[in-house]
Amino acid sequence: MRGMGNDMVSKGRVTIREVAERAGVSTATASRALSGNHPVPAATRARVLRAARDLDYVANAHARALVGGGRKMAAVVVRQVTSPFYAQVAEGVEAEAADRGWLCVVGATGGDAQREMEFVQLMREEGARLVILVGGVVEDDAYRERVAHYAHALDSSGARLVLCGRPAPDPGIPALVVEFDNEVGAHAVTGHLLSAGHRRIVFLGGLPGNTALDARVAGYRAALAEHGLPPETAHVVDCGLGRAAGHRAMTELLKQTREFTAVFAGDDMVAAGALRALADAGLSVPGDVSVVGYNDIPLAEDFNPPLTTVRTPAEELGRAAVRIALRDPEHAAGAHHLLGTHIVVRDSVGPPPTGRAL
Amino acid sequence: MRGMGNDMVSKGRVTIREVAERAGVSTATASRALSGNHPVPAATRARVLRAARDLDYVANAHARALVGGGRKMAAVVVRQVTSPFYAQVAEGVEAEAADRGWLCVVGATGGDAQREMEFVQLMREEGARLVILVGGVVEDDAYRERVAHYAHALDSSGARLVLCGRPAPDPGIPALVVEFDNEVGAHAVTGHLLSAGHRRIVFLGGLPGNTALDARVAGYRAALAEHGLPPETAHVVDCGLGRAAGHRAMTELLKQTREFTAVFAGDDMVAAGALRALADAGLSVPGDVSVVGYNDIPLAEDFNPPLTTVRTPAEELGRAAVRIALRDPEHAAGAHHLLGTHIVVRDSVGPPPTGRAL
DNA sequence: AGCGCTCGCGTAAAGGTTTTCAGAGCCGGA
DNA sequence: TCCGGCTCTGAAAACCTTTACGCGAGCGCT
């Protein structure tokens, strides 16, 4: 009926017992032949494999995990999968996991702490051995407590917790941190604007308490200071992230002042919104205003103009997270890894318009 | 030491036995109280729940799945997670799955049939009850055979297979199809160009054998024909998908001819590449050439100019896939569902330049 | 020839949960 | 008073695989 050979059992899954029976061995031998955990004579092995193929045998991962105590599964938790940056990180995790035959499950929280907790709980039930929490977050007491709870809970069942782009947990908390060096990236790109001659640079997209953004702001301020500019030169607009926020904040800013020649957007999506707002206001980039972004999302080179930005190799971040977590079994707990970034120069930065530079 | 209360067991996971013991009931009663599958007096129930909370009990999903025969898990398979369209579909699946307490795992194939097969096999082992294959594909014999194999294999263990944006399988194959009506979408957007006055419209991004693209081409041709234009008016460039392909093909085309006033890109990423190529050639959009895309990816409104395109609600596609698969248990096998699309008008279409319209 | 070692393989236990079956206690009706 | 039926609960089986243990046979060495 199914057209798949006369050996198909019509109901229920075929188990290792049936394979063993058909191969004329015990389930123990069949298991050894199939899993390769224990040597088995070639002839026997071939007979078992043959039987398994004939019956279209599929091992039951649950039974296997039950006795084996755990399973090869990694979980990656992001705010939303559709954000280009998070998608790249998730892809990195998935790729690195797949390379080692691990399964990768993704959870989206939408930024909701409740959903994050539920998902971590679910991962505990599922026996995930690696949970990777991705994305900046504002660091308050509730957050610290939550992470401490995750870390201990996962640790007690032998699983690892990795924080990507999140603040380091309190000392003693068994979690790893892998992130980009936001401060040097921001420093570099601010320096790029400074050496193009800009002196009045506004930072668009601050989010006080969010350690990733705070670090970028710090790098921005440091670069300004190193150029001998007084601290009050710094102008940080705390509008948060995302295209809509960038658009709104830029529009608003233009109403208040035009006393700036460059914009450092905290994120490429913010830059996208800002670029549109500038265009709507009849300003040309980089003729009237120069703009830089952060993260180098895949479409940044198609912005108008192509965006000068800081490349944060997001996929590599994901890969590094699983690699590091799986490498140093015990030693690494509490370790803090920083990944390098580099600036990519495109067409959105030019000299400041004459007469407006300081 | 852990600071989490004096009831923490230091080694190993706490099982339902320990919960039962502490609550003074049997494991059967504990299970009933915890899972809610069977009524239990409020007092007993409270005692069990209390014990579980005190011990930080976490159910073992494997044991549960082992006895329950399967588990609430959906798998979504895409070419790559970083493609905006696929990411949105995956997000839809994840969201709909999460709404029902299901787990969602994603697999990326990179377009490799081998990896697709391995992943489906893995899902069989894991006991996924729903596998969703997303994304157009060129339909050859090997493909049809592969899908037939997946469908039968999954069906025999009671799992469902959903094809999103893929060709319908041969009749009798137990798989559902959910996709957008590419033909009417393409028809509509072509009509939009026609009523703006364009007569020489080139379709950029054909991929013969890919049913999704073929359908768009068909809609494009049909709209042309309905306007009384001779068939040879149609000009399809088979460059495939992606930003790079669009850029290359557009650059190439401009070298050969400028006898067109509008471009219908088979996909927004192709449009992104084409827009850049047009800008590089010094052509203005929509002044010299009008451009439309397909899919309405999130950044389409930030293209230069904002892109008129066809909105294919990708997240809804993902949600619909799981909803439909889970709704009609038996009846739906082989069903073919079409989701509507609509055109979204932005600034990339204008009247053809005077003297060049037919 | 005899001893001991290795190899191959089968038996059985273990892993944690759900569920079936049945027993116990209780209430109400006859 | 007795019995039917209902509610609550516990013992035990079942789900499928892996692995520790042990046994028998074969082989090489003395």
PDB file of N, CA and C in Angstrom, chain A residues 117-197:
ATOM      1  N   MET A 117      12.110  33.539  30.747  1.00  0.00           N
ATOM      2  CA  MET A 117      12.152  32.574  31.842  1.00  0.00           C
ATOM      3  C   MET A 117      11.478  31.268  31.448  1.00  0.00           C
ATOM      4  N   GLU A 118      10.328  31.381  30.808  1.00  0.00           N
ATOM      5  CA  GLU A 118       9.622  30.182  30.380  1.00  0.00           C
ATOM      6  C   GLU A 118      10.469  29.349  29.434  1.00  0.00           C
ATOM      7  N   PHE A 119      11.136  30.069  28.549  1.00  0.00           N
ATOM      8  CA  PHE A 119      11.934  29.339  27.572  1.00  0.00           C
ATOM      9  C   PHE A 119      13.113  28.631  28.232  1.00  0.00           C
ATOM     10  N   VAL A 120      13.768  29.303  29.135  1.00  0.00           N
ATOM     11  CA  VAL A 120      14.895  28.666  29.825  1.00  0.00           C
ATOM     12  C   VAL A 120      14.401  27.440  30.599  1.00  0.00           C
ATOM     13  N   GLN A 121      13.249  27.583  31.217  1.00  0.00           N
ATOM     14  CA  GLN A 121      12.649  26.461  31.940  1.00  0.00           C
ATOM     15  C   GLN A 121      12.416  25.277  31.000  1.00  0.00           C
ATOM     16  N   LEU A 122      11.855  25.614  29.828  1.00  0.00           N
ATOM     17  CA  LEU A 122      11.588  24.580  28.835  1.00  0.00           C
ATOM     18  C   LEU A 122      12.879  23.884  28.432  1.00  0.00           C
ATOM     19  N   MET A 123      13.930  24.658  28.296  1.00  0.00           N
ATOM     20  CA  MET A 123      15.218  24.085  27.912  1.00  0.00           C
ATOM     21  C   MET A 123      15.747  23.157  28.996  1.00  0.00           C
ATOM     22  N   ARG A 124      15.466  23.501  30.229  1.00  0.00           N
ATOM     23  CA  ARG A 124      15.883  22.609  31.310  1.00  0.00           C
ATOM     24  C   ARG A 124      15.145  21.289  31.184  1.00  0.00           C
ATOM     25  N   GLU A 125      13.872  21.363  30.930  1.00  0.00           N
ATOM     26  CA  GLU A 125      13.090  20.133  30.774  1.00  0.00           C
ATOM     27  C   GLU A 125      13.602  19.303  29.604  1.00  0.00           C
ATOM     28  N   GLU A 126      13.953  19.992  28.551  1.00  0.00           N
ATOM     29  CA  GLU A 126      14.380  19.296  27.342  1.00  0.00           C
ATOM     30  C   GLU A 126      15.800  18.766  27.467  1.00  0.00           C
ATOM     31  N   GLY A 127      16.477  19.183  28.503  1.00  0.00           N
ATOM     32  CA  GLY A 127      17.821  18.679  28.696  1.00  0.00           C
ATOM     33  C   GLY A 127      18.857  19.328  27.797  1.00  0.00           C
ATOM     34  N   ALA A 128      18.623  20.577  27.407  1.00  0.00           N
ATOM     35  CA  ALA A 128      19.624  21.284  26.605  1.00  0.00           C
ATOM     36  C   ALA A 128      20.909  21.393  27.414  1.00  0.00           C
ATOM     37  N   ARG A 129      22.031  21.237  26.725  1.00  0.00           N
ATOM     38  CA  ARG A 129      23.291  21.284  27.448  1.00  0.00           C
ATOM     39  C   ARG A 129      23.956  22.649  27.301  1.00  0.00           C
ATOM     40  N   LEU A 130      23.328  23.516  26.528  1.00  0.00           N
ATOM     41  CA  LEU A 130      23.934  24.808  26.252  1.00  0.00           C
ATOM     42  C   LEU A 130      22.838  25.813  25.951  1.00  0.00           C
ATOM     43  N   VAL A 131      22.805  26.867  26.722  1.00  0.00           N
ATOM     44  CA  VAL A 131      21.813  27.913  26.478  1.00  0.00           C
ATOM     45  C   VAL A 131      22.548  29.221  26.234  1.00  0.00           C
ATOM     46  N   ILE A 132      22.219  29.853  25.128  1.00  0.00           N
ATOM     47  CA  ILE A 132      22.909  31.075  24.741  1.00  0.00           C
ATOM     48  C   ILE A 132      21.903  32.222  24.700  1.00  0.00           C
ATOM     49  N   LEU A 133      22.117  33.167  25.577  1.00  0.00           N
ATOM     50  CA  LEU A 133      21.224  34.331  25.640  1.00  0.00           C
ATOM     51  C   LEU A 133      21.880  35.468  24.876  1.00  0.00           C
ATOM     52  N   VAL A 134      21.194  35.967  23.873  1.00  0.00           N
ATOM     53  CA  VAL A 134      21.806  36.961  23.004  1.00  0.00           C
ATOM     54  C   VAL A 134      21.109  38.307  23.096  1.00  0.00           C
ATOM     55  N   GLY A 135      21.885  39.351  23.165  1.00  0.00           N
ATOM     56  CA  GLY A 135      21.318  40.675  22.987  1.00  0.00           C
ATOM     57  C   GLY A 135      21.366  41.536  24.219  1.00  0.00           C
ATOM     58  N   GLY A 136      21.700  42.758  24.002  1.00  0.00           N
ATOM     59  CA  GLY A 136      21.803  43.734  25.077  1.00  0.00           C
ATOM     60  C   GLY A 136      20.506  43.847  25.850  1.00  0.00           C
ATOM     61  N   VAL A 137      20.631  44.369  27.037  1.00  0.00           N
ATOM     62  CA  VAL A 137      19.522  44.355  27.943  1.00  0.00           C
ATOM     63  C   VAL A 137      19.835  45.412  28.982  1.00  0.00           C
ATOM     64  N   VAL A 138      18.808  46.041  29.538  1.00  0.00           N
ATOM     65  CA  VAL A 138      19.166  46.987  30.580  1.00  0.00           C
ATOM     66  C   VAL A 138      19.318  46.213  31.878  1.00  0.00           C
ATOM     67  N   GLU A 139      20.401  46.561  32.547  1.00  0.00           N
ATOM     68  CA  GLU A 139      20.848  45.744  33.669  1.00  0.00           C
ATOM     69  C   GLU A 139      20.289  46.288  34.989  1.00  0.00           C
ATOM     70  N   ASP A 140      19.230  45.682  35.460  1.00  0.00           N
ATOM     71  CA  ASP A 140      18.700  46.083  36.769  1.00  0.00           C
ATOM     72  C   ASP A 140      18.754  44.892  37.715  1.00  0.00           C
ATOM     73  N   ASP A 141      18.254  45.082  38.919  1.00  0.00           N
ATOM     74  CA  ASP A 141      18.332  44.018  39.904  1.00  0.00           C
ATOM     75  C   ASP A 141      17.574  42.775  39.458  1.00  0.00           C
ATOM     76  N   ALA A 142      16.387  43.002  38.913  1.00  0.00           N
ATOM     77  CA  ALA A 142      15.578  41.861  38.480  1.00  0.00           C
ATOM     78  C   ALA A 142      16.348  41.052  37.448  1.00  0.00           C
ATOM     79  N   TYR A 143      17.022  41.762  36.541  1.00  0.00           N
ATOM     80  CA  TYR A 143      17.782  41.062  35.513  1.00  0.00           C
ATOM     81  C   TYR A 143      18.906  40.228  36.128  1.00  0.00           C
ATOM     82  N   ARG A 144      19.649  40.854  37.025  1.00  0.00           N
ATOM     83  CA  ARG A 144      20.769  40.132  37.629  1.00  0.00           C
ATOM     84  C   ARG A 144      20.300  38.885  38.370  1.00  0.00           C
ATOM     85  N   GLU A 145      19.186  39.038  39.034  1.00  0.00           N
ATOM     86  CA  GLU A 145      18.646  37.904  39.785  1.00  0.00           C
ATOM     87  C   GLU A 145      18.234  36.776  38.841  1.00  0.00           C
ATOM     88  N   ARG A 146      17.597  37.187  37.742  1.00  0.00           N
ATOM     89  CA  ARG A 146      17.144  36.216  36.762  1.00  0.00           C
ATOM     90  C   ARG A 146      18.330  35.418  36.216  1.00  0.00           C
ATOM     91  N   VAL A 147      19.366  36.134  35.840  1.00  0.00           N
ATOM     92  CA  VAL A 147      20.520  35.453  35.264  1.00  0.00           C
ATOM     93  C   VAL A 147      21.171  34.545  36.288  1.00  0.00           C
ATOM     94  N   ALA A 148      21.253  34.999  37.523  1.00  0.00           N
ATOM     95  CA  ALA A 148      21.833  34.152  38.565  1.00  0.00           C
ATOM     96  C   ALA A 148      21.023  32.866  38.680  1.00  0.00           C
ATOM     97  N   HIS A 149      19.717  33.008  38.612  1.00  0.00           N
ATOM     98  CA  HIS A 149      18.856  31.833  38.707  1.00  0.00           C
ATOM     99  C   HIS A 149      19.099  30.876  37.542  1.00  0.00           C
ATOM    100  N   TYR A 150      19.103  31.410  36.319  1.00  0.00           N
ATOM    101  CA  TYR A 150      19.371  30.569  35.143  1.00  0.00           C
ATOM    102  C   TYR A 150      20.695  29.838  35.326  1.00  0.00           C
ATOM    103  N   ALA A 151      21.695  30.595  35.688  1.00  0.00           N
ATOM    104  CA  ALA A 151      23.048  30.049  35.742  1.00  0.00           C
ATOM    105  C   ALA A 151      23.115  28.888  36.720  1.00  0.00           C
ATOM    106  N   HIS A 152      22.558  29.083  37.892  1.00  0.00           N
ATOM    107  CA  HIS A 152      22.616  28.020  38.887  1.00  0.00           C
ATOM    108  C   HIS A 152      21.777  26.827  38.473  1.00  0.00           C
ATOM    109  N   ALA A 153      20.605  27.122  37.957  1.00  0.00           N
ATOM    110  CA  ALA A 153      19.715  26.042  37.563  1.00  0.00           C
ATOM    111  C   ALA A 153      20.360  25.196  36.479  1.00  0.00           C
ATOM    112  N   LEU A 154      20.905  25.859  35.471  1.00  0.00           N
ATOM    113  CA  LEU A 154      21.516  25.109  34.379  1.00  0.00           C
ATOM    114  C   LEU A 154      22.768  24.399  34.862  1.00  0.00           C
ATOM    115  N   ASP A 155      23.521  25.097  35.651  1.00  0.00           N
ATOM    116  CA  ASP A 155      24.761  24.511  36.141  1.00  0.00           C
ATOM    117  C   ASP A 155      24.499  23.232  36.937  1.00  0.00           C
ATOM    118  N   SER A 156      23.418  23.253  37.697  1.00  0.00           N
ATOM    119  CA  SER A 156      23.164  22.098  38.553  1.00  0.00           C
ATOM    120  C   SER A 156      22.792  20.868  37.734  1.00  0.00           C
ATOM    121  N   SER A 157      22.377  21.065  36.492  1.00  0.00           N
ATOM    122  CA  SER A 157      22.142  19.878  35.664  1.00  0.00           C
ATOM    123  C   SER A 157      23.240  19.734  34.620  1.00  0.00           C
ATOM    124  N   GLY A 158      24.342  20.405  34.851  1.00  0.00           N
ATOM    125  CA  GLY A 158      25.496  20.197  33.982  1.00  0.00           C
ATOM    126  C   GLY A 158      25.446  20.943  32.666  1.00  0.00           C
ATOM    127  N   ALA A 159      24.517  21.872  32.536  1.00  0.00           N
ATOM    128  CA  ALA A 159      24.440  22.641  31.289  1.00  0.00           C
ATOM    129  C   ALA A 159      25.203  23.952  31.438  1.00  0.00           C
ATOM    130  N   ARG A 160      25.535  24.532  30.306  1.00  0.00           N
ATOM    131  CA  ARG A 160      26.290  25.774  30.330  1.00  0.00           C
ATOM    132  C   ARG A 160      25.427  26.948  29.875  1.00  0.00           C
ATOM    133  N   LEU A 161      25.770  28.095  30.410  1.00  0.00           N
ATOM    134  CA  LEU A 161      25.052  29.312  30.031  1.00  0.00           C
ATOM    135  C   LEU A 161      26.040  30.297  29.431  1.00  0.00           C
ATOM    136  N   VAL A 162      25.691  30.832  28.276  1.00  0.00           N
ATOM    137  CA  VAL A 162      26.544  31.835  27.636  1.00  0.00           C
ATOM    138  C   VAL A 162      25.741  33.103  27.416  1.00  0.00           C
ATOM    139  N   LEU A 163      26.352  34.209  27.771  1.00  0.00           N
ATOM    140  CA  LEU A 163      25.726  35.512  27.573  1.00  0.00           C
ATOM    141  C   LEU A 163      26.438  36.214  26.428  1.00  0.00           C
ATOM    142  N   CYS A 164      25.692  36.565  25.396  1.00  0.00           N
ATOM    143  CA  CYS A 164      26.295  37.234  24.246  1.00  0.00           C
ATOM    144  C   CYS A 164      25.869  38.688  24.219  1.00  0.00           C
ATOM    145  N   GLY A 165      26.818  39.574  24.333  1.00  0.00           N
ATOM    146  CA  GLY A 165      26.494  40.986  24.265  1.00  0.00           C
ATOM    147  C   GLY A 165      25.679  41.439  25.457  1.00  0.00           C
ATOM    148  N   ARG A 166      25.809  40.715  26.526  1.00  0.00           N
ATOM    149  CA  ARG A 166      25.100  41.093  27.745  1.00  0.00           C
ATOM    150  C   ARG A 166      26.103  41.421  28.836  1.00  0.00           C
ATOM    151  N   PRO A 167      25.677  42.158  29.826  1.00  0.00           N
ATOM    152  CA  PRO A 167      26.599  42.504  30.908  1.00  0.00           C
ATOM    153  C   PRO A 167      27.115  41.256  31.604  1.00  0.00           C
ATOM    154  N   ALA A 168      28.321  41.329  32.091  1.00  0.00           N
ATOM    155  CA  ALA A 168      28.895  40.226  32.847  1.00  0.00           C
ATOM    156  C   ALA A 168      28.082  40.019  34.112  1.00  0.00           C
ATOM    157  N   PRO A 169      27.840  38.774  34.462  1.00  0.00           N
ATOM    158  CA  PRO A 169      27.071  38.496  35.675  1.00  0.00           C
ATOM    159  C   PRO A 169      27.916  38.760  36.910  1.00  0.00           C
ATOM    160  N   ASP A 170      27.295  38.740  38.047  1.00  0.00           N
ATOM    161  CA  ASP A 170      28.019  38.940  39.292  1.00  0.00           C
ATOM    162  C   ASP A 170      29.088  37.855  39.430  1.00  0.00           C
ATOM    163  N   PRO A 171      30.171  38.174  40.108  1.00  0.00           N
ATOM    164  CA  PRO A 171      31.245  37.187  40.251  1.00  0.00           C
ATOM    165  C   PRO A 171      30.740  35.917  40.921  1.00  0.00           C
ATOM    166  N   GLY A 172      31.254  34.797  40.453  1.00  0.00           N
ATOM    167  CA  GLY A 172      30.847  33.534  41.045  1.00  0.00           C
ATOM    168  C   GLY A 172      29.679  32.887  40.335  1.00  0.00           C
ATOM    169  N   ILE A 173      29.018  33.639  39.499  1.00  0.00           N
ATOM    170  CA  ILE A 173      27.899  33.070  38.735  1.00  0.00           C
ATOM    171  C   ILE A 173      28.482  32.253  37.589  1.00  0.00           C
ATOM    172  N   PRO A 174      28.072  30.992  37.466  1.00  0.00           N
ATOM    173  CA  PRO A 174      28.676  30.138  36.452  1.00  0.00           C
ATOM    174  C   PRO A 174      28.121  30.406  35.054  1.00  0.00           C
ATOM    175  N   ALA A 175      28.575  31.481  34.456  1.00  0.00           N
ATOM    176  CA  ALA A 175      28.146  31.799  33.092  1.00  0.00           C
ATOM    177  C   ALA A 175      29.312  32.416  32.346  1.00  0.00           C
ATOM    178  N   LEU A 176      29.359  32.145  31.056  1.00  0.00           N
ATOM    179  CA  LEU A 176      30.403  32.743  30.230  1.00  0.00           C
ATOM    180  C   LEU A 176      29.867  33.970  29.532  1.00  0.00           C
ATOM    181  N   VAL A 177      30.763  34.857  29.170  1.00  0.00           N
ATOM    182  CA  VAL A 177      30.363  36.018  28.395  1.00  0.00           C
ATOM    183  C   VAL A 177      31.181  36.071  27.112  1.00  0.00           C
ATOM    184  N   VAL A 178      30.510  36.244  25.998  1.00  0.00           N
ATOM    185  CA  VAL A 178      31.185  36.446  24.724  1.00  0.00           C
ATOM    186  C   VAL A 178      30.549  37.655  24.075  1.00  0.00           C
ATOM    187  N   GLU A 179      31.362  38.630  23.736  1.00  0.00           N
ATOM    188  CA  GLU A 179      30.763  39.808  23.110  1.00  0.00           C
ATOM    189  C   GLU A 179      31.800  40.575  22.310  1.00  0.00           C
ATOM    190  N   PHE A 180      31.330  41.588  21.628  1.00  0.00           N
ATOM    191  CA  PHE A 180      32.240  42.433  20.880  1.00  0.00           C
ATOM    192  C   PHE A 180      32.759  43.523  21.789  1.00  0.00           C
ATOM    193  N   ASP A 181      33.915  44.027  21.421  1.00  0.00           N
ATOM    194  CA  ASP A 181      34.431  45.142  22.180  1.00  0.00           C
ATOM    195  C   ASP A 181      33.790  46.423  21.655  1.00  0.00           C
ATOM    196  N   ASN A 182      32.651  46.724  22.216  1.00  0.00           N
ATOM    197  CA  ASN A 182      31.888  47.872  21.734  1.00  0.00           C
ATOM    198  C   ASN A 182      32.651  49.171  21.892  1.00  0.00           C
ATOM    199  N   GLU A 183      33.418  49.241  22.944  1.00  0.00           N
ATOM    200  CA  GLU A 183      34.088  50.501  23.195  1.00  0.00           C
ATOM    201  C   GLU A 183      35.136  50.804  22.123  1.00  0.00           C
ATOM    202  N   VAL A 184      35.943  49.810  21.762  1.00  0.00           N
ATOM    203  CA  VAL A 184      36.952  50.137  20.753  1.00  0.00           C
ATOM    204  C   VAL A 184      36.324  50.336  19.376  1.00  0.00           C
ATOM    205  N   GLY A 185      35.246  49.593  19.093  1.00  0.00           N
ATOM    206  CA  GLY A 185      34.571  49.796  17.816  1.00  0.00           C
ATOM    207  C   GLY A 185      34.040  51.211  17.690  1.00  0.00           C
ATOM    208  N   ALA A 186      33.379  51.654  18.745  1.00  0.00           N
ATOM    209  CA  ALA A 186      32.803  53.001  18.728  1.00  0.00           C
ATOM    210  C   ALA A 186      33.905  54.048  18.678  1.00  0.00           C
ATOM    211  N   HIS A 187      34.968  53.768  19.390  1.00  0.00           N
ATOM    212  CA  HIS A 187      36.117  54.673  19.386  1.00  0.00           C
ATOM    213  C   HIS A 187      36.667  54.821  17.974  1.00  0.00           C
ATOM    214  N   ALA A 188      36.794  53.695  17.282  1.00  0.00           N
ATOM    215  CA  ALA A 188      37.372  53.719  15.936  1.00  0.00           C
ATOM    216  C   ALA A 188      36.514  54.505  14.965  1.00  0.00           C
ATOM    217  N   VAL A 189      35.233  54.270  15.002  1.00  0.00           N
ATOM    218  CA  VAL A 189      34.377  54.916  14.008  1.00  0.00           C
ATOM    219  C   VAL A 189      34.200  56.403  14.330  1.00  0.00           C
ATOM    220  N   THR A 190      34.229  56.728  15.600  1.00  0.00           N
ATOM    221  CA  THR A 190      34.195  58.152  15.964  1.00  0.00           C
ATOM    222  C   THR A 190      35.477  58.830  15.480  1.00  0.00           C
ATOM    223  N   GLY A 191      36.583  58.112  15.656  1.00  0.00           N
ATOM    224  CA  GLY A 191      37.859  58.632  15.167  1.00  0.00           C
ATOM    225  C   GLY A 191      37.817  58.879  13.664  1.00  0.00           C
ATOM    226  N   HIS A 192      37.144  57.987  12.964  1.00  0.00           N
ATOM    227  CA  HIS A 192      37.014  58.138  11.515  1.00  0.00           C
ATOM    228  C   HIS A 192      36.303  59.456  11.170  1.00  0.00           C
ATOM    229  N   LEU A 193      35.259  59.748  11.905  1.00  0.00           N
ATOM    230  CA  LEU A 193      34.529  61.002  11.661  1.00  0.00           C
ATOM    231  C   LEU A 193      35.396  62.198  12.022  1.00  0.00           C
ATOM    232  N   LEU A 194      36.115  62.058  13.130  1.00  0.00           N
ATOM    233  CA  LEU A 194      36.968  63.164  13.578  1.00  0.00           C
ATOM    234  C   LEU A 194      38.049  63.457  12.542  1.00  0.00           C
ATOM    235  N   SER A 195      38.643  62.405  11.995  1.00  0.00           N
ATOM    236  CA  SER A 195      39.725  62.684  11.053  1.00  0.00           C
ATOM    237  C   SER A 195      39.192  63.173   9.710  1.00  0.00           C
ATOM    238  N   ALA A 196      37.891  62.970   9.476  1.00  0.00           N
ATOM    239  CA  ALA A 196      37.310  63.575   8.275  1.00  0.00           C
ATOM    240  C   ALA A 196      37.042  65.056   8.512  1.00  0.00           C
ATOM    241  N   GLY A 197      37.258  65.508   9.735  1.00  0.00           N
ATOM    242  CA  GLY A 197      37.110  66.929  10.020  1.00  0.00           C
ATOM    243  C   GLY A 197      35.899  67.293  10.865  1.00  0.00           C
TER     244      GLY A 197
END
